[in-house]
Amino acid sequence: GRRSLRVEAHHLHARAFGGSDDLLNGATLCRMCHVRGIHAGRLGARRLVVEGHDAILWAWPGGRRVLQFRDEPGRPSQGYDA
């Protein structure tokens, strides 16, 4: 993604459909990715739990998928092409 000092919050499970403001229900994106990607339907983001680890599955229309594990104490977050 882009490098930006300004980010926007995105609810992975929309509040309108019962999602919470809990940090695990959120992701931060630059404005372009948020508005032109997520809300325009060009980028998907979904929260998953993989073997007890919290992750976000990012999906693009061309079929590319990236599984990003959230930070754990003492470990940087990791992304893997899925």
mmCIF file of N, CA and C in Angstrom:
data_model
loop_
_atom_site.group_PDB
_atom_site.id
_atom_site.type_symbol
_atom_site.label_atom_id
_atom_site.label_comp_id
_atom_site.label_asym_id
_atom_site.label_seq_id
_atom_site.Cartn_x
_atom_site.Cartn_y
_atom_site.Cartn_z
ATOM 1 N N GLY A 1 0.759 -1.181 0.000
ATOM 2 C CA GLY A 1 0.000 0.000 0.000
ATOM 3 C C GLY A 1 0.817 1.271 0.000
ATOM 4 N N ARG A 2 0.096 2.310 0.126
ATOM 5 C CA ARG A 2 0.660 3.653 0.126
ATOM 6 C C ARG A 2 1.267 3.989 1.474
ATOM 7 N N ARG A 3 2.142 4.974 1.468
ATOM 8 C CA ARG A 3 2.669 5.517 2.719
ATOM 9 C C ARG A 3 1.988 6.854 2.935
ATOM 10 N N SER A 4 1.397 7.011 4.084
ATOM 11 C CA SER A 4 0.677 8.240 4.376
ATOM 12 C C SER A 4 0.690 8.477 5.876
ATOM 13 N N LEU A 5 0.792 9.730 6.257
ATOM 14 C CA LEU A 5 0.722 10.063 7.678
ATOM 15 C C LEU A 5 -0.716 10.111 8.162
ATOM 16 N N ARG A 6 -1.649 10.234 7.231
ATOM 17 C CA ARG A 6 -3.059 10.309 7.594
ATOM 18 C C ARG A 6 -3.756 9.017 7.203
ATOM 19 N N VAL A 7 -4.458 8.452 8.146
ATOM 20 C CA VAL A 7 -5.192 7.222 7.877
ATOM 21 C C VAL A 7 -6.637 7.378 8.331
ATOM 22 N N GLU A 8 -7.479 6.504 7.806
ATOM 23 C CA GLU A 8 -8.886 6.484 8.195
ATOM 24 C C GLU A 8 -9.208 5.106 8.759
ATOM 25 N N ALA A 9 -10.161 5.090 9.652
ATOM 26 C CA ALA A 9 -10.592 3.826 10.254
ATOM 27 C C ALA A 9 -11.698 3.198 9.408
ATOM 28 N N HIS A 10 -11.637 1.891 9.280
ATOM 29 C CA HIS A 10 -12.677 1.148 8.562
ATOM 30 C C HIS A 10 -13.175 0.026 9.468
ATOM 31 N N HIS A 11 -14.492 -0.092 9.587
ATOM 32 C CA HIS A 11 -15.094 -1.191 10.346
ATOM 33 C C HIS A 11 -15.136 -2.420 9.442
ATOM 34 N N LEU A 12 -14.487 -3.496 9.819
ATOM 35 C CA LEU A 12 -14.489 -4.718 9.020
ATOM 36 C C LEU A 12 -15.881 -5.317 8.960
ATOM 37 N N HIS A 13 -16.594 -5.296 10.058
ATOM 38 C CA HIS A 13 -18.009 -5.693 10.114
ATOM 39 C C HIS A 13 -18.773 -4.400 10.399
ATOM 40 N N ALA A 14 -19.490 -3.908 9.415
ATOM 41 C CA ALA A 14 -20.134 -2.593 9.498
ATOM 42 C C ALA A 14 -21.019 -2.456 10.739
ATOM 43 N N ARG A 15 -20.961 -1.275 11.343
ATOM 44 C CA ARG A 15 -21.811 -1.012 12.517
ATOM 45 C C ARG A 15 -23.282 -1.124 12.146
ATOM 46 N N ALA A 16 -23.637 -0.758 10.930
ATOM 47 C CA ALA A 16 -25.037 -0.846 10.486
ATOM 48 C C ALA A 16 -25.550 -2.287 10.499
ATOM 49 N N PHE A 17 -24.626 -3.251 10.473
ATOM 50 C CA PHE A 17 -25.005 -4.663 10.473
ATOM 51 C C PHE A 17 -24.579 -5.362 11.757
ATOM 52 N N GLY A 18 -24.429 -4.582 12.829
ATOM 53 C CA GLY A 18 -24.128 -5.161 14.132
ATOM 54 C C GLY A 18 -22.665 -5.154 14.537
ATOM 55 N N GLY A 19 -21.794 -4.585 13.725
ATOM 56 C CA GLY A 19 -20.371 -4.513 14.065
ATOM 57 C C GLY A 19 -20.129 -3.536 15.204
ATOM 58 N N SER A 20 -19.038 -3.735 15.912
ATOM 59 C CA SER A 20 -18.728 -2.904 17.073
ATOM 60 C C SER A 20 -17.608 -1.913 16.751
ATOM 61 N N ASP A 21 -17.324 -1.042 17.708
ATOM 62 C CA ASP A 21 -16.199 -0.121 17.603
ATOM 63 C C ASP A 21 -14.933 -0.716 18.225
ATOM 64 N N ASP A 22 -14.950 -1.992 18.554
ATOM 65 C CA ASP A 22 -13.811 -2.683 19.125
ATOM 66 C C ASP A 22 -12.638 -2.627 18.145
ATOM 67 N N LEU A 23 -11.418 -2.496 18.654
ATOM 68 C CA LEU A 23 -10.237 -2.401 17.793
ATOM 69 C C LEU A 23 -10.069 -3.613 16.876
ATOM 70 N N LEU A 24 -10.487 -4.785 17.318
ATOM 71 C CA LEU A 24 -10.366 -5.973 16.474
ATOM 72 C C LEU A 24 -11.315 -5.927 15.277
ATOM 73 N N ASN A 25 -12.312 -5.049 15.319
ATOM 74 C CA ASN A 25 -13.242 -4.892 14.206
ATOM 75 C C ASN A 25 -12.804 -3.759 13.283
ATOM 76 N N GLY A 26 -11.582 -3.287 13.427
ATOM 77 C CA GLY A 26 -11.146 -2.158 12.626
ATOM 78 C C GLY A 26 -9.859 -2.402 11.877
ATOM 79 N N ALA A 27 -9.693 -1.595 10.842
ATOM 80 C CA ALA A 27 -8.446 -1.568 10.075
ATOM 81 C C ALA A 27 -8.198 -0.119 9.689
ATOM 82 N N THR A 28 -6.943 0.260 9.563
ATOM 83 C CA THR A 28 -6.630 1.616 9.129
ATOM 84 C C THR A 28 -6.116 1.563 7.696
ATOM 85 N N LEU A 29 -6.612 2.513 6.900
ATOM 86 C CA LEU A 29 -6.214 2.616 5.499
ATOM 87 C C LEU A 29 -6.015 4.079 5.150
ATOM 88 N N CYS A 30 -5.207 4.340 4.116
ATOM 89 C CA CYS A 30 -5.121 5.709 3.626
ATOM 90 C C CYS A 30 -6.475 6.045 2.994
ATOM 91 N N ARG A 31 -6.749 7.320 2.810
ATOM 92 C CA ARG A 31 -8.047 7.748 2.283
ATOM 93 C C ARG A 31 -8.353 7.122 0.921
ATOM 94 N N MET A 32 -7.372 7.074 0.029
ATOM 95 C CA MET A 32 -7.597 6.507 -1.304
ATOM 96 C C MET A 32 -8.013 5.039 -1.230
ATOM 97 N N CYS A 33 -7.294 4.246 -0.446
ATOM 98 C CA CYS A 33 -7.635 2.825 -0.319
ATOM 99 C C CYS A 33 -8.995 2.647 0.341
ATOM 100 N N HIS A 34 -9.308 3.504 1.313
ATOM 101 C CA HIS A 34 -10.571 3.403 2.017
ATOM 102 C C HIS A 34 -11.748 3.744 1.100
ATOM 103 N N VAL A 35 -11.698 4.919 0.464
ATOM 104 C CA VAL A 35 -12.830 5.378 -0.345
ATOM 105 C C VAL A 35 -12.862 4.710 -1.716
ATOM 106 N N ARG A 36 -11.742 4.731 -2.430
ATOM 107 C CA ARG A 36 -11.721 4.190 -3.797
ATOM 108 C C ARG A 36 -11.499 2.682 -3.852
ATOM 109 N N GLY A 37 -11.044 2.117 -2.754
ATOM 110 C CA GLY A 37 -10.834 0.674 -2.707
ATOM 111 C C GLY A 37 -11.988 -0.032 -2.030
ATOM 112 N N ILE A 38 -12.068 0.105 -0.716
ATOM 113 C CA ILE A 38 -13.079 -0.601 0.078
ATOM 114 C C ILE A 38 -14.508 -0.199 -0.319
ATOM 115 N N HIS A 39 -14.813 1.087 -0.225
ATOM 116 C CA HIS A 39 -16.198 1.520 -0.435
ATOM 117 C C HIS A 39 -16.619 1.550 -1.905
ATOM 118 N N ALA A 40 -15.671 1.450 -2.822
ATOM 119 C CA ALA A 40 -16.003 1.362 -4.248
ATOM 120 C C ALA A 40 -16.046 -0.103 -4.708
ATOM 121 N N GLY A 41 -15.754 -1.033 -3.797
ATOM 122 C CA GLY A 41 -15.821 -2.449 -4.131
ATOM 123 C C GLY A 41 -14.596 -2.997 -4.847
ATOM 124 N N ARG A 42 -13.500 -2.254 -4.867
ATOM 125 C CA ARG A 42 -12.287 -2.711 -5.540
ATOM 126 C C ARG A 42 -11.318 -3.433 -4.611
ATOM 127 N N LEU A 43 -11.592 -3.400 -3.328
ATOM 128 C CA LEU A 43 -10.738 -4.037 -2.330
ATOM 129 C C LEU A 43 -11.634 -4.556 -1.218
ATOM 130 N N GLY A 44 -11.427 -5.788 -0.830
ATOM 131 C CA GLY A 44 -12.203 -6.369 0.256
ATOM 132 C C GLY A 44 -11.321 -6.623 1.466
ATOM 133 N N ALA A 45 -11.901 -6.525 2.639
ATOM 134 C CA ALA A 45 -11.165 -6.791 3.875
ATOM 135 C C ALA A 45 -12.103 -7.525 4.825
ATOM 136 N N ARG A 46 -11.618 -8.634 5.363
ATOM 137 C CA ARG A 46 -12.431 -9.460 6.249
ATOM 138 C C ARG A 46 -11.581 -9.957 7.407
ATOM 139 N N ARG A 47 -12.137 -9.918 8.607
ATOM 140 C CA ARG A 47 -11.425 -10.409 9.788
ATOM 141 C C ARG A 47 -11.582 -11.917 9.881
ATOM 142 N N LEU A 48 -10.465 -12.584 10.143
ATOM 143 C CA LEU A 48 -10.457 -14.031 10.318
ATOM 144 C C LEU A 48 -9.661 -14.385 11.570
ATOM 145 N N VAL A 49 -9.898 -15.556 12.100
ATOM 146 C CA VAL A 49 -9.072 -16.109 13.163
ATOM 147 C C VAL A 49 -8.479 -17.392 12.590
ATOM 148 N N VAL A 50 -7.147 -17.430 12.516
ATOM 149 C CA VAL A 50 -6.439 -18.575 11.938
ATOM 150 C C VAL A 50 -5.598 -19.218 13.033
ATOM 151 N N GLU A 51 -5.965 -20.434 13.393
ATOM 152 C CA GLU A 51 -5.268 -21.165 14.453
ATOM 153 C C GLU A 51 -5.098 -20.306 15.700
ATOM 154 N N GLY A 52 -6.136 -19.574 16.061
ATOM 155 C CA GLY A 52 -6.134 -18.753 17.260
ATOM 156 C C GLY A 52 -5.494 -17.388 17.104
ATOM 157 N N HIS A 53 -5.024 -17.054 15.905
ATOM 158 C CA HIS A 53 -4.390 -15.760 15.649
ATOM 159 C C HIS A 53 -5.322 -14.879 14.820
ATOM 160 N N ASP A 54 -5.464 -13.637 15.243
ATOM 161 C CA ASP A 54 -6.315 -12.685 14.548
ATOM 162 C C ASP A 54 -5.642 -12.229 13.256
ATOM 163 N N ALA A 55 -6.425 -12.158 12.177
ATOM 164 C CA ALA A 55 -5.866 -11.780 10.878
ATOM 165 C C ALA A 55 -6.904 -11.024 10.061
ATOM 166 N N ILE A 56 -6.429 -10.357 9.009
ATOM 167 C CA ILE A 56 -7.315 -9.711 8.037
ATOM 168 C C ILE A 56 -6.986 -10.316 6.680
ATOM 169 N N LEU A 57 -8.026 -10.727 5.952
ATOM 170 C CA LEU A 57 -7.858 -11.214 4.594
ATOM 171 C C LEU A 57 -8.208 -10.079 3.649
ATOM 172 N N TRP A 58 -7.210 -9.603 2.898
ATOM 173 C CA TRP A 58 -7.391 -8.541 1.912
ATOM 174 C C TRP A 58 -7.592 -9.214 0.569
ATOM 175 N N ALA A 59 -8.590 -8.760 -0.211
ATOM 176 C CA ALA A 59 -8.884 -9.389 -1.501
ATOM 177 C C ALA A 59 -9.096 -8.343 -2.588
ATOM 178 N N TRP A 60 -8.468 -8.577 -3.738
ATOM 179 C CA TRP A 60 -8.604 -7.701 -4.897
ATOM 180 C C TRP A 60 -9.416 -8.419 -5.965
ATOM 181 N N PRO A 61 -10.096 -7.677 -6.848
ATOM 182 C CA PRO A 61 -10.941 -8.294 -7.875
ATOM 183 C C PRO A 61 -10.203 -9.272 -8.788
ATOM 184 N N GLY A 62 -8.926 -9.053 -9.062
ATOM 185 C CA GLY A 62 -8.166 -9.953 -9.934
ATOM 186 C C GLY A 62 -7.875 -11.313 -9.321
ATOM 187 N N GLY A 63 -8.258 -11.513 -8.062
ATOM 188 C CA GLY A 63 -8.053 -12.798 -7.405
ATOM 189 C C GLY A 63 -6.920 -12.815 -6.392
ATOM 190 N N ARG A 64 -6.110 -11.763 -6.343
ATOM 191 C CA ARG A 64 -5.024 -11.743 -5.360
ATOM 192 C C ARG A 64 -5.599 -11.627 -3.957
ATOM 193 N N ARG A 65 -5.041 -12.408 -3.052
ATOM 194 C CA ARG A 65 -5.462 -12.386 -1.668
ATOM 195 C C ARG A 65 -4.213 -12.330 -0.789
ATOM 196 N N VAL A 66 -4.268 -11.501 0.243
ATOM 197 C CA VAL A 66 -3.161 -11.392 1.191
ATOM 198 C C VAL A 66 -3.727 -11.559 2.589
ATOM 199 N N LEU A 67 -3.147 -12.470 3.340
ATOM 200 C CA LEU A 67 -3.546 -12.720 4.720
ATOM 201 C C LEU A 67 -2.563 -11.991 5.616
ATOM 202 N N GLN A 68 -3.052 -11.013 6.360
ATOM 203 C CA GLN A 68 -2.204 -10.201 7.245
ATOM 204 C C GLN A 68 -2.514 -10.555 8.692
ATOM 205 N N PHE A 69 -1.519 -11.092 9.391
ATOM 206 C CA PHE A 69 -1.691 -11.390 10.804
ATOM 207 C C PHE A 69 -1.470 -10.117 11.598
ATOM 208 N N ARG A 70 -2.297 -9.903 12.605
ATOM 209 C CA ARG A 70 -2.188 -8.716 13.439
ATOM 210 C C ARG A 70 -0.970 -8.811 14.341
ATOM 211 N N ASP A 71 -0.516 -7.654 14.809
ATOM 212 C CA ASP A 71 0.646 -7.619 15.706
ATOM 213 C C ASP A 71 0.393 -8.442 16.965
ATOM 214 N N GLU A 72 1.435 -9.112 17.376
ATOM 215 C CA GLU A 72 1.439 -9.779 18.666
ATOM 216 C C GLU A 72 2.565 -9.138 19.463
ATOM 217 N N PRO A 73 2.476 -9.097 20.775
ATOM 218 C CA PRO A 73 3.550 -8.493 21.568
ATOM 219 C C PRO A 73 4.906 -9.070 21.191
ATOM 220 N N GLY A 74 5.822 -8.194 20.824
ATOM 221 C CA GLY A 74 7.174 -8.628 20.487
ATOM 222 C C GLY A 74 7.361 -9.110 19.067
ATOM 223 N N ARG A 75 6.280 -9.127 18.268
ATOM 224 C CA ARG A 75 6.401 -9.582 16.885
ATOM 225 C C ARG A 75 5.741 -8.577 15.950
ATOM 226 N N PRO A 76 6.398 -8.211 14.832
ATOM 227 C CA PRO A 76 5.752 -7.326 13.859
ATOM 228 C C PRO A 76 4.664 -8.081 13.097
ATOM 229 N N SER A 77 3.676 -7.367 12.550
ATOM 230 C CA SER A 77 2.637 -8.030 11.770
ATOM 231 C C SER A 77 3.265 -8.600 10.508
ATOM 232 N N GLN A 78 2.681 -9.680 10.005
ATOM 233 C CA GLN A 78 3.214 -10.359 8.832
ATOM 234 C C GLN A 78 2.108 -10.508 7.804
ATOM 235 N N GLY A 79 2.435 -10.340 6.533
ATOM 236 C CA GLY A 79 1.472 -10.550 5.461
ATOM 237 C C GLY A 79 1.948 -11.679 4.572
ATOM 238 N N TYR A 80 1.034 -12.531 4.154
ATOM 239 C CA TYR A 80 1.351 -13.652 3.289
ATOM 240 C C TYR A 80 0.360 -13.676 2.148
ATOM 241 N N ASP A 81 0.866 -13.883 0.917
ATOM 242 C CA ASP A 81 -0.047 -14.076 -0.202
ATOM 243 C C ASP A 81 -0.794 -15.367 0.059
ATOM 244 N N ALA A 82 -2.108 -15.311 -0.089
ATOM 245 C CA ALA A 82 -2.918 -16.484 0.218
ATOM 246 C C ALA A 82 -3.291 -17.231 -1.059
#
